[in-house]
XYZ file of C-alpha atoms in Angstrom:
593
model
C -35.630 -10.248 -28.765
C -35.977 -6.466 -29.059
C -35.623 -6.110 -25.280
C -32.533 -8.305 -25.278
C -31.010 -6.279 -28.110
C -31.666 -3.027 -26.228
C -30.014 -4.441 -23.106
C -27.068 -5.489 -25.214
C -26.644 -1.992 -26.667
C -26.707 -0.515 -23.158
C -24.086 -3.015 -22.019
C -21.862 -2.237 -24.998
C -22.039 1.456 -24.142
C -20.977 0.825 -20.530
C -18.216 -1.559 -21.587
C -16.969 0.905 -24.170
C -16.795 3.667 -21.583
C -14.842 1.421 -19.228
C -12.399 0.483 -21.954
C -11.923 4.096 -22.980
C -11.103 5.145 -19.397
C -8.818 2.219 -18.606
C -5.140 2.919 -18.022
C -3.887 0.101 -15.822
C -4.112 -3.549 -16.923
C -7.113 -5.700 -16.029
C -7.078 -9.269 -14.785
C -10.245 -11.399 -14.814
C -11.248 -14.403 -12.737
C -14.359 -16.550 -12.976
C -14.919 -18.573 -9.790
C -17.432 -21.234 -8.881
C -17.397 -21.661 -5.091
C -18.786 -25.067 -4.137
C -18.441 -27.994 -1.785
C -16.337 -30.945 -2.867
C -15.385 -34.080 -0.956
C -11.783 -34.401 0.194
C -9.940 -36.421 2.820
C -7.082 -34.203 4.033
C -6.744 -36.160 7.292
C -7.911 -39.507 5.948
C -11.632 -39.019 6.642
C -13.919 -37.902 3.777
C -15.462 -34.491 4.481
C -16.985 -31.557 2.641
C -14.554 -28.727 1.936
C -15.098 -25.420 0.162
C -13.343 -25.333 -3.192
C -12.966 -22.739 -5.940
C -13.369 -24.186 -9.412
C -13.007 -27.598 -7.720
C -9.610 -26.579 -6.300
C -8.798 -26.855 -2.583
C -7.076 -24.596 -1.651
C -8.245 -22.079 -4.221
C -6.066 -20.628 -6.988
C -3.319 -18.104 -6.329
C -4.114 -14.698 -7.798
C -0.886 -13.532 -9.434
C -1.163 -9.752 -9.798
C 1.013 -6.687 -10.225
C 0.803 -3.306 -8.518
C -2.135 -1.208 -9.760
C -3.823 -4.042 -11.645
C -7.588 -3.781 -11.854
C -9.066 -7.053 -10.618
C -12.475 -8.398 -11.692
C -13.653 -11.559 -9.915
C -17.022 -13.065 -10.808
C -18.072 -15.267 -7.883
C -20.813 -17.862 -8.295
C -22.097 -19.103 -4.931
C -22.773 -22.819 -5.368
C -22.884 -23.400 -1.597
C -26.104 -23.956 0.303
C -25.573 -20.847 2.459
C -24.755 -17.155 1.900
C -21.194 -16.295 0.861
C -18.757 -13.411 0.835
C -15.079 -13.333 -0.137
C -12.773 -10.918 1.670
C -9.308 -10.010 0.420
C -7.123 -10.065 3.533
C -4.585 -7.246 3.276
C -5.841 -5.719 0.016
C -6.506 -2.132 1.006
C -9.462 -1.417 -1.305
C -8.424 2.217 -1.545
C -11.485 4.423 -0.907
C -13.634 1.497 -1.979
C -14.902 -0.400 1.054
C -17.817 -1.611 -1.104
C -15.524 -4.375 -2.398
C -14.092 -5.407 0.969
C -16.348 -8.452 1.266
C -17.407 -8.191 4.925
C -20.877 -7.803 6.449
C -20.360 -4.192 7.481
C -20.202 -3.053 3.870
C -21.641 -5.772 1.622
C -24.732 -7.979 1.549
C -23.913 -11.689 1.242
C -24.295 -13.499 -2.072
C -27.338 -15.793 -1.716
C -27.000 -19.474 -2.683
C -27.201 -19.898 -6.452
C -26.442 -16.231 -7.134
C -23.307 -14.571 -8.405
C -21.665 -11.243 -7.695
C -18.719 -9.591 -9.401
C -16.015 -7.909 -7.330
C -14.180 -5.083 -9.080
C -11.205 -3.473 -7.318
C -7.665 -2.240 -7.828
C -4.534 -3.333 -5.962
C -3.533 0.303 -5.792
C 0.064 1.072 -4.752
C 0.536 -2.324 -3.093
C 2.969 -5.203 -3.271
C 3.301 -8.291 -1.158
C 1.842 -11.577 0.063
C -1.822 -11.789 1.080
C -4.729 -14.243 0.928
C -8.481 -14.320 0.423
C -11.103 -16.349 2.269
C -14.853 -16.550 3.051
C -15.462 -14.548 6.269
C -19.012 -15.681 7.099
C -20.195 -18.324 9.544
C -16.847 -20.058 10.175
C -16.603 -21.007 6.479
C -12.814 -20.595 6.444
C -12.711 -23.674 8.702
C -13.923 -25.590 5.622
C -11.581 -23.957 3.089
C -12.393 -21.392 0.410
C -9.033 -19.678 0.887
C -6.304 -18.950 -1.631
C -3.272 -16.736 -2.150
C -2.876 -13.204 -3.451
C 0.572 -12.323 -4.788
C 1.049 -8.685 -5.769
C 4.311 -8.203 -7.657
C 6.341 -5.060 -8.178
C 6.122 -3.337 -11.517
C 9.196 -3.939 -13.660
C 10.375 -0.326 -13.250
C 10.553 -0.628 -9.438
C 13.600 -2.300 -7.930
C 13.300 -5.056 -5.322
C 15.791 -5.240 -2.421
C 16.985 -8.746 -3.298
C 17.902 -10.712 -6.395
C 15.056 -12.231 -8.375
C 14.459 -15.714 -6.944
C 14.451 -18.798 -9.148
C 10.880 -19.675 -8.206
C 7.877 -18.491 -6.222
C 6.079 -20.961 -3.941
C 2.870 -20.359 -1.966
C 2.327 -22.478 1.134
C -0.851 -22.469 3.240
C -0.514 -23.789 6.772
C -3.323 -24.036 9.306
C -4.980 -26.148 11.976
C -7.868 -28.333 10.828
C -10.822 -30.250 12.270
C -12.476 -33.359 10.924
C -15.801 -31.870 12.017
C -17.598 -29.713 9.438
C -17.713 -25.964 9.827
C -21.440 -26.234 10.554
C -20.735 -28.674 13.415
C -18.032 -26.352 14.753
C -20.452 -23.452 14.518
C -23.084 -25.376 16.473
C -20.530 -26.134 19.186
C -19.834 -22.419 19.599
C -23.549 -21.603 19.526
C -24.054 -24.157 22.309
C -21.380 -22.515 24.456
C -18.749 -25.230 23.926
C -15.074 -24.829 23.088
C -13.776 -26.269 19.832
C -11.065 -28.241 21.609
C -7.826 -29.511 20.143
C -7.679 -29.578 16.323
C -7.261 -32.903 14.546
C -4.181 -31.837 12.634
C -2.408 -29.190 10.568
C -2.762 -29.037 6.796
C -0.151 -27.843 4.328
C -1.664 -26.725 1.032
C -4.815 -28.596 1.956
C -3.018 -31.891 2.572
C -2.279 -33.881 5.695
C 1.095 -34.775 7.195
C 3.807 -36.883 5.619
C 4.010 -40.192 7.476
C 7.125 -39.376 9.473
C 5.927 -41.581 12.357
C 3.839 -44.700 11.749
C 2.113 -44.522 15.142
C 1.191 -40.832 14.872
C 0.265 -40.611 11.177
C -1.983 -43.316 9.680
C -1.324 -44.718 6.241
C -3.115 -43.400 3.177
C -2.933 -39.646 3.875
C -1.786 -37.542 0.937
C 0.999 -35.078 1.772
C 2.454 -32.059 -0.016
C 5.791 -32.371 -1.842
C 7.630 -29.259 -3.034
C 10.172 -30.047 -5.737
C 13.265 -27.832 -6.076
C 16.596 -27.692 -7.881
C 19.894 -27.729 -5.962
C 21.702 -24.409 -5.675
C 18.647 -22.337 -6.529
C 16.857 -19.809 -4.291
C 13.062 -19.782 -3.950
C 10.654 -17.316 -2.452
C 8.260 -19.084 -0.081
C 5.088 -17.150 0.747
C 3.689 -18.767 3.890
C 0.155 -17.998 5.123
C -1.430 -19.226 8.359
C -5.033 -19.657 7.193
C -6.032 -21.780 10.179
C -8.706 -21.447 12.820
C -7.031 -20.532 16.097
C -3.578 -22.124 16.465
C -0.230 -20.315 16.335
C 2.239 -22.420 14.361
C 6.021 -22.623 14.354
C 7.329 -22.930 10.784
C 10.689 -24.470 9.890
C 12.452 -26.403 7.116
C 14.952 -29.034 8.130
C 18.591 -27.865 7.682
C 17.556 -24.703 5.789
C 17.683 -21.058 6.787
C 14.603 -18.885 6.392
C 15.659 -15.441 5.171
C 12.720 -13.176 5.979
C 12.289 -10.418 3.367
C 8.623 -9.337 3.350
C 5.459 -9.487 5.413
C 1.982 -8.395 4.303
C 3.115 -5.710 1.911
C 6.330 -4.402 3.505
C 9.905 -5.329 2.743
C 11.683 -6.129 5.979
C 15.316 -5.941 6.958
C 16.644 -9.270 5.766
C 17.398 -11.635 8.630
C 17.818 -15.364 8.935
C 15.661 -17.573 11.134
C 15.882 -21.291 11.761
C 12.179 -21.163 12.651
C 9.487 -18.505 12.956
C 6.163 -18.371 14.786
C 3.373 -17.538 12.335
C 0.116 -16.671 14.030
C -3.405 -17.047 12.643
C -3.990 -14.747 9.673
C -0.347 -13.747 9.220
C 1.700 -13.965 6.009
C 5.485 -13.973 5.529
C 7.911 -14.225 2.586
C 11.200 -16.092 2.961
C 14.097 -16.565 0.571
C 15.304 -20.152 0.946
C 18.434 -21.385 -0.813
C 18.747 -25.059 -1.684
C 22.285 -25.423 -0.324
C 22.187 -28.930 1.188
C 23.724 -32.139 -0.154
C 20.375 -33.874 -0.772
C 21.387 -37.058 1.004
C 17.616 -37.363 1.508
C 14.440 -35.299 1.282
C 13.862 -32.644 3.967
C 10.954 -32.033 6.315
C 8.852 -28.872 6.113
C 7.141 -28.527 9.493
C 4.406 -26.401 11.064
C 3.672 -27.380 14.663
C 1.338 -26.000 17.317
C 2.768 -23.444 19.738
C 2.119 -22.618 23.412
C 0.437 -25.956 24.098
C 1.307 -29.204 25.845
C 3.391 -30.679 23.044
C 3.050 -34.253 24.295
C -0.742 -33.958 23.986
C -0.704 -31.912 20.792
C 1.849 -34.006 18.871
C -0.656 -34.865 16.152
C -1.329 -31.151 15.568
C 1.709 -30.956 13.323
C 1.835 -30.373 9.600
C 4.629 -32.081 7.660
C 5.405 -31.611 3.982
C 8.443 -32.688 1.985
C 11.112 -30.555 0.322
C 12.536 -32.707 -2.462
C 15.697 -31.843 -4.392
C 15.827 -33.133 -7.965
C 18.978 -35.082 -6.990
C 17.598 -36.403 -3.699
C 19.034 -39.753 -2.666
C 16.074 -40.981 -0.631
C 13.032 -40.293 1.501
C 13.104 -38.185 4.636
C 13.295 -40.204 7.816
C 14.009 -39.820 11.501
C 12.711 -37.209 13.950
C 11.367 -33.847 12.888
C 13.551 -30.763 13.448
C 13.019 -29.479 16.962
C 10.672 -26.568 17.715
C 11.758 -23.782 20.076
C 12.290 -25.232 23.527
C 9.991 -22.767 25.324
C 6.784 -24.786 25.353
C 4.793 -22.184 27.293
C 7.182 -19.224 27.693
C 6.213 -16.746 25.011
C 9.183 -14.407 25.508
C 11.122 -16.114 22.688
C 8.199 -15.546 20.326
C 7.753 -11.918 21.385
C 11.445 -11.226 20.862
C 11.179 -12.747 17.383
C 8.293 -10.397 16.587
C 10.113 -7.350 17.955
C 13.140 -8.138 15.807
C 11.173 -7.775 12.554
C 11.853 -4.281 11.211
C 10.882 -2.475 8.052
C 13.527 -1.892 5.408
C 13.295 1.900 5.304
C 15.995 2.277 2.652
C 14.048 0.669 -0.174
C 10.818 1.276 -2.022
C 7.863 -1.060 -2.297
C 5.066 -0.219 -4.720
C 6.741 3.124 -5.451
C 10.432 4.028 -5.713
C 10.547 6.280 -2.639
C 11.828 4.646 0.579
C 9.187 3.005 2.736
C 10.343 4.870 5.828
C 9.965 8.365 4.349
C 6.513 8.774 5.929
C 8.067 9.346 9.397
C 5.069 7.968 11.230
C 6.710 8.605 14.608
C 6.593 12.384 14.079
C 2.846 12.640 13.383
C 0.519 13.959 16.065
C -1.987 11.318 17.152
C -5.633 12.381 16.669
C -7.362 9.589 18.617
C -6.322 6.815 20.992
C -8.317 3.598 21.448
C -7.489 0.813 23.856
C -9.255 -2.379 22.763
C -9.214 -4.985 25.516
C -10.338 -8.575 25.135
C -11.253 -10.873 28.020
C -12.046 -14.590 28.327
C -15.520 -15.460 26.978
C -18.457 -14.132 28.985
C -22.173 -14.847 29.122
C -24.478 -12.197 27.656
C -28.230 -12.832 27.532
C -27.600 -16.500 28.270
C -25.135 -16.930 25.380
C -21.376 -17.390 25.401
C -19.788 -14.346 23.763
C -16.416 -12.654 23.310
C -15.826 -8.928 23.641
C -13.638 -5.979 22.751
C -13.620 -3.317 25.474
C -16.692 -4.902 27.034
C -18.725 -4.906 23.793
C -19.645 -8.017 21.825
C -20.325 -6.978 18.240
C -23.699 -7.845 16.743
C -23.520 -7.782 12.920
C -26.477 -5.817 11.503
C -28.851 -7.177 8.867
C -28.213 -4.045 6.798
C -24.568 -3.307 5.911
C -23.601 -0.104 7.707
C -22.087 1.647 4.699
C -25.228 0.841 2.720
C -27.401 2.178 5.552
C -25.488 5.459 5.440
C -25.894 5.706 1.675
C -29.688 5.379 1.963
C -29.956 7.321 5.242
C -31.310 4.385 7.243
C -31.108 5.214 10.951
C -30.671 2.922 13.923
C -28.532 0.291 12.188
C -25.473 1.007 14.357
C -24.224 3.391 17.040
C -21.146 5.634 17.097
C -20.381 5.158 20.780
C -17.510 2.694 20.843
C -15.493 3.683 23.938
C -11.933 4.967 23.741
C -11.133 2.948 26.860
C -12.653 -0.386 28.010
C -15.944 -0.033 29.902
C -16.066 -1.143 33.529
C -19.712 -2.195 33.641
C -21.221 -5.523 32.600
C -20.474 -6.610 29.018
C -23.079 -5.770 26.400
C -23.976 -6.970 22.902
C -24.489 -4.167 20.382
C -23.513 -2.802 16.962
C -21.109 -0.127 18.126
C -18.378 1.271 15.854
C -15.398 3.597 16.198
C -16.206 7.060 14.888
C -13.323 8.799 13.143
C -12.490 11.263 10.412
C -10.629 11.183 7.130
C -6.923 12.020 7.611
C -6.967 11.343 11.353
C -3.956 9.502 12.780
C -4.967 6.710 15.155
C -3.144 4.917 17.928
C -4.784 1.595 18.779
C -3.651 -0.549 21.688
C -4.760 -4.180 21.686
C -4.758 -5.480 25.261
C -5.082 -9.270 25.564
C -6.390 -10.308 28.982
C -7.321 -13.783 27.749
C -5.133 -16.893 28.052
C -4.535 -17.471 24.315
C -2.660 -15.589 21.621
C -4.990 -13.436 19.533
C -4.136 -11.871 16.191
C -5.842 -8.658 15.115
C -6.429 -7.441 11.587
C -7.635 -4.093 10.247
C -9.167 -3.998 6.768
C -8.321 -1.137 4.444
C -4.965 -0.256 5.939
C -1.452 -1.256 6.789
C -0.505 -0.119 10.284
C 2.838 0.331 12.008
C 3.495 -2.081 14.861
C 5.185 0.315 17.274
C 5.364 -1.733 20.465
C 4.459 -4.870 22.389
C 5.134 -5.988 25.935
C 3.709 -7.928 28.847
C 1.453 -6.401 31.480
C -1.185 -3.690 31.242
C -0.571 -0.880 28.777
C -0.362 2.619 30.285
C 0.569 5.969 28.797
C 4.098 5.404 30.108
C 4.342 2.430 27.737
C 4.844 4.880 24.874
C 8.395 5.340 26.051
C 9.182 1.882 24.614
C 7.680 2.553 21.161
C 9.715 2.097 17.989
C 9.031 5.331 16.123
C 11.346 4.788 13.183
C 11.339 1.344 11.547
C 8.426 -0.560 13.051
C 7.111 -3.039 10.518
C 4.045 -1.998 8.536
C 1.517 -4.820 8.115
C -2.185 -5.609 8.452
C -2.230 -8.426 11.052
C -0.426 -8.463 14.402
C -0.219 -10.924 17.262
C -1.105 -10.003 20.842
C 0.222 -12.379 23.458
C -1.861 -13.338 26.492
C -1.322 -10.983 29.397
C 0.299 -8.502 27.030
C -0.392 -5.573 24.706
C 0.486 -4.552 21.160
C 0.271 -0.943 19.967
C -0.205 0.095 16.338
C -0.536 3.415 14.511
C -2.408 4.059 11.284
C -3.179 6.982 9.042
C -6.855 7.126 8.050
C -6.357 8.121 4.421
C -9.223 6.028 3.014
C -12.880 6.858 3.782
C -15.414 4.107 4.402
C -16.233 1.448 6.981
C -13.297 -0.785 7.872
C -13.423 -4.006 9.873
C -11.269 -4.442 12.994
C -11.292 -8.086 14.064
C -9.489 -10.963 15.611
C -8.451 -13.486 12.964
C -9.021 -16.370 15.403
C -12.234 -17.780 13.981
C -13.831 -18.907 17.243
C -13.438 -15.598 19.072
C -14.322 -13.634 15.928
C -17.524 -15.656 15.449
C -18.513 -14.975 19.053
C -18.240 -11.192 18.728
C -14.661 -9.946 18.959
C -14.743 -7.278 16.265
C -15.835 -3.743 15.460
C -15.541 -1.255 12.577
C -13.869 2.105 12.080
C -16.163 4.609 10.377
C -13.967 7.042 8.430
C -15.890 10.044 7.123
C -14.682 12.942 5.000
C -16.192 15.996 6.762
C -16.036 17.961 3.508
C -18.345 15.460 1.828
C -16.220 12.988 -0.040
C -18.699 10.685 -1.737
C -17.583 10.367 -5.359
C -14.607 12.607 -4.525
C -12.495 10.998 -1.800
C -14.616 7.817 -1.815
C -15.753 5.742 -4.759
C -19.445 5.518 -5.553
C -21.412 2.359 -4.800
C -21.134 -0.264 -7.563
C -23.971 -0.662 -10.046
C -24.307 -4.352 -9.170
C -24.906 -3.676 -5.473
C -26.767 -6.392 -3.573
C -29.489 -5.275 -1.141
C -30.597 -6.879 2.121
C -31.988 -5.996 5.543
C -33.885 -2.712 5.531
C -33.168 -2.373 1.799
C -34.156 -5.876 0.689
C -37.123 -4.551 -1.314
C -34.675 -2.863 -3.696
C -33.143 -6.199 -4.688
C -34.188 -7.764 -7.961
C -34.239 -11.550 -7.964
C -31.565 -13.527 -9.776
C -32.278 -16.799 -11.431
C -30.021 -19.586 -10.138
C -26.996 -19.945 -12.360
C -25.288 -23.027 -13.680
C -21.768 -23.923 -12.693
C -19.160 -21.538 -13.991
C -16.099 -22.750 -15.863
C -12.607 -22.177 -14.502
C -10.887 -19.262 -16.117
C -8.588 -16.391 -15.358
C -6.676 -14.106 -17.644
C -4.644 -10.943 -17.576
C -5.353 -8.914 -20.669
C -6.337 -5.558 -22.005
C -9.939 -4.728 -21.100
C -10.697 -4.352 -24.804
C -10.007 -8.018 -25.410
C -12.081 -9.146 -22.416
C -15.135 -7.020 -23.110
C -15.004 -7.910 -26.814
C -15.331 -11.566 -25.819
C -18.235 -10.756 -23.490
C -20.000 -8.703 -26.145
C -19.580 -11.457 -28.751
C -21.115 -13.991 -26.359
C -24.048 -11.675 -25.645
C -24.613 -11.043 -29.325
C -24.746 -14.798 -29.869
C -27.229 -15.149 -27.006
C -29.491 -12.451 -28.470
C -29.629 -13.992 -31.919
C -30.128 -17.499 -30.583
C -33.357 -16.165 -29.057
């Protein structure tokens, strides 16, 4: 009991220091990540749930909130959670990817602690390891403006999060084995909307007994729909029957408001629409997400259908779905849609100053990287995917952790600025850069499928995209004024997309395709951003006290006893109130002993 009391006093001292230093509000989440059985397409299967919820809960935050998420891994395999689009300012330790963090072993817990610093917008979280997102584990992240910062549109009457994504009836472990065996995943079995299958709009295409999503609304009101493609590899066209989609935000940037009847949303992308309920409600309305750039007659079942239901609706939706764009294979329509999305440079976002005041087009570029992907190749007898001829091999020791403890040989700093011409290789090669550099990255897609690319830690400006091979002359087409700033961009097959980013956050930052199959097979790398003046604990946050150790540092790890299931809870409160509750519970535990 004396030892427990001493530990308690030490904890109280740490908690007290944290409370004393706190300025921004804290929000706390307690998550139990486990398998549950669900039947989204009519067949019972294991899905990954958070506190028994599939999809997981939406994290409703505000700019500059401090976020504390205690994650209990109740799966039978290692787990990480990554926060897609949350920039983790100078704190890559919390990014939740293998390059910076050891996985949480089964039965263990780990507490993430980060700040949504100077951010607003619509993002999502998911488990990045071993194709786990194909089984669920995803949820929304909504970061609201502070009350003192104006928003470039009237406050909507409601806020609705909608997850769309392709889905397989096979488990993620079966899908993983297929990829390991050199097979393609093939056509998905359907598209889910908020974890549910399609409304039975056609008796021959949709079997009876499948639960569908219904979104209930009031006539005349305007709602903000935050739509996330959390799927595996399929681009989806999103539309709502007879309703305009007024695009206003994507992944942290307010856009110039424009109306779409439909919009292509590629894997890993997030958009916010304002949708006004201005119809006569003669019946319910279809919400549709259908596969793009495929043979639609063969892929008809790969369509998600939910219902928009007015409170005064006069009946169920019936008849054919609203038509998709009529360019089944021609991607020019989709590229022109993407090019039309521009940043609203006359308004603020997380801060009051206009978003466009950075003048990214006037900054001298420090480094240029052309990252080219090809169709899958065979390396050492295994099917692999590559970036610039390199298939990434994740190290057993997280690279940022290896640097901290001066462990050599974990990775190399020889990622090429231009694609290599020799045979493809498998290695742990990263981009070497410097704090405050300004990068130009060109994603060249020489495969036959749309790929979407994401960069952790940053929002980048999408300055150009076109068909053909990128050359230096392509810069003449760049948008250097109001290109949209986001964290995930599509790259069409046989085409390129160019982005620019300012490296104002030291650490290791993942560059990856969001398409799960090509990501799993090696299409990723990292950017190593180092402060040459020595920024540890100055420009970069120190490693967390609860660091997990693995690989070359596994001997430093102290064993955890398996935990019981955690209860569902989340709260936004002052840190004083939270830590007081924790301290009281610990005091009780000590005296029970």
